[in-house]
Amino acid sequence: MELKQLEYFMAVCKEMHFTRAAESLGIAQPSLSQQIRLLEHEVGTPLFDRIGKRTALTDAGRILQAHCYNVFHELSQARAAIGELQGLRRGTLKIGALLTVVHSALPPNVASFHRMYPQLELSVLGMRTGDIYDGLIRNELDLGIVYLPAEREEMESIPLYEESLAVAAPVDHPIASGQDVGLDALRDVPCVLLPKTYALRRLIDDRCAELGFSPKPALEMTTMESMIAMVEQGVGVAVLPESYLRFIDRPRLATVPIRSPSLALDIGVVYRKNKHLCAASRAFLAHLSRSPSPQR
């Protein structure tokens, strides 16, 4: 069993399509199929079910995929440990972060960290929560910045700061006339909301339920940019991170802090429990811990 065969196998697992997997690897599709057949011969059983144009993992394929995650994780650990010999003079650091954090909290921290360690290759990707966790499991990311508590048992977490929420409303909306607003003001107001699978939506629904009502969804949108656009069009109000609303600073949009009760989410860093934190990861975590949060 060769490492390259496992790399090819994992590419097919990711794409679930031999032609697309071959394109992602930069090889011909017949060559990929031949290597997968050799791998199946090596393990003694089919790894994929091929039904017409549809490709699916067999039970054996799922077992091998789980072990491959560990194999490539250990290899990345070895590279990280060897890279320690070079200190912070070289290496890479890949971070997946929530879009709210990418827009508001991270830019000054990333810029100052880059000035301190200009030879490091630093990648910061704005991603959804589930994609961040998947990237960490697949060793495609070193660190993730998400809402806490962590949603996966295999993750360690480090709290960073508390993210206060605020109501975004058109400047001529009655809510916009106050210095702050109670959460119960949403009782009779149309709202532009994230889908119920999002952590922010679940928090809003839970806190409103504690006050004896459910928010009235005028629309559900999957991105904050689209939510803001609908608020500016007068469709309804939205509850979003206050630092993000202050950052975008739209002239037609009022940002009204929520009081009685205040509403906040915990932001933190997550990474795999068994992951060796390389020098770059440790330095970035230390840099974040020294930096003021958007709420300070």
Coordinates of N, CA and C in Angstrom, one line a residue, residues 86-93 109-123 279-288 290:
Q86 N 13.1 24.9 12.5 CA 13.3 26.1 11.8 C 12.7 27.3 12.5
G87 N 12.1 27.0 13.7 CA 11.4 28.1 14.4 C 10.3 28.8 13.6
L88 N 10.2 30.1 13.6 CA 9.2 30.8 12.9 C 9.8 31.5 11.6
R89 N 10.9 30.9 11.1 CA 11.5 31.5 9.9 C 10.9 31.0 8.6
R90 N 10.1 29.9 8.8 CA 9.4 29.3 7.6 C 8.2 28.6 8.1
G91 N 7.4 28.0 7.1 CA 6.3 27.2 7.5 C 5.0 27.9 7.0
T92 N 3.9 27.2 7.3 CA 2.5 27.7 6.9 C 1.6 27.6 8.1
L93 N 0.6 28.4 8.1 CA -0.5 28.4 9.1 C -1.8 28.7 8.4
N109 N -5.4 41.9 13.7 CA -4.5 40.8 14.3 C -3.7 40.1 13.3
V110 N -4.3 39.8 12.1 CA -3.5 39.2 11.1 C -2.4 40.1 10.5
A111 N -2.8 41.4 10.4 CA -1.8 42.3 9.8 C -0.6 42.5 10.8
S112 N -0.9 42.6 12.0 CA 0.3 42.8 13.0 C 1.1 41.5 13.1
F113 N 0.4 40.3 13.0 CA 1.1 39.0 13.1 C 2.0 38.9 11.9
H114 N 1.5 39.3 10.7 CA 2.3 39.2 9.5 C 3.5 40.1 9.6
R115 N 3.4 41.2 10.2 CA 4.5 42.1 10.3 C 5.6 41.5 11.2
M116 N 5.2 40.8 12.2 CA 6.1 40.1 13.1 C 6.8 38.9 12.5
Y117 N 6.1 38.2 11.7 CA 6.6 37.0 11.1 C 6.3 36.9 9.6
P118 N 7.0 37.8 8.8 CA 6.7 38.0 7.4 C 7.0 36.7 6.5
Q119 N 7.9 35.8 7.0 CA 8.2 34.7 6.2 C 7.2 33.5 6.3
L120 N 6.3 33.6 7.3 CA 5.3 32.6 7.4 C 4.2 32.8 6.3
E121 N 3.8 31.6 5.8 CA 2.7 31.7 4.8 C 1.4 31.5 5.6
L122 N 0.7 32.6 5.8 CA -0.5 32.6 6.6 C -1.8 32.7 5.7
S123 N -2.7 31.8 5.9 CA -3.9 31.8 5.1 C -5.1 31.9 6.1
A279 N 5.0 25.8 16.1 CA 5.5 27.1 16.6 C 4.6 28.3 16.1
A280 N 4.2 28.2 14.8 CA 3.4 29.2 14.2 C 2.0 29.3 14.9
S281 N 1.4 28.1 15.1 CA 0.1 28.1 15.8 C 0.2 28.7 17.2
R282 N 1.2 28.3 17.9 CA 1.4 28.8 19.3 C 1.6 30.3 19.3
A283 N 2.4 30.8 18.4 CA 2.7 32.2 18.3 C 1.4 33.0 18.0
F284 N 0.6 32.4 17.0 CA -0.7 33.1 16.7 C -1.6 33.1 17.8
L285 N -1.8 32.0 18.5 CA -2.6 32.0 19.7 C -2.2 33.0 20.8
A286 N -0.9 33.0 21.0 CA -0.4 34.0 22.0 C -0.7 35.4 21.5
H287 N -0.5 35.7 20.2 CA -0.8 37.0 19.7 C -2.3 37.4 19.9
L288 N -3.2 36.4 19.6 CA -4.6 36.7 19.8 C -4.9 37.0 21.3
R290 N -3.1 38.4 23.5 CA -2.6 39.7 23.9 C -3.4 40.8 23.3

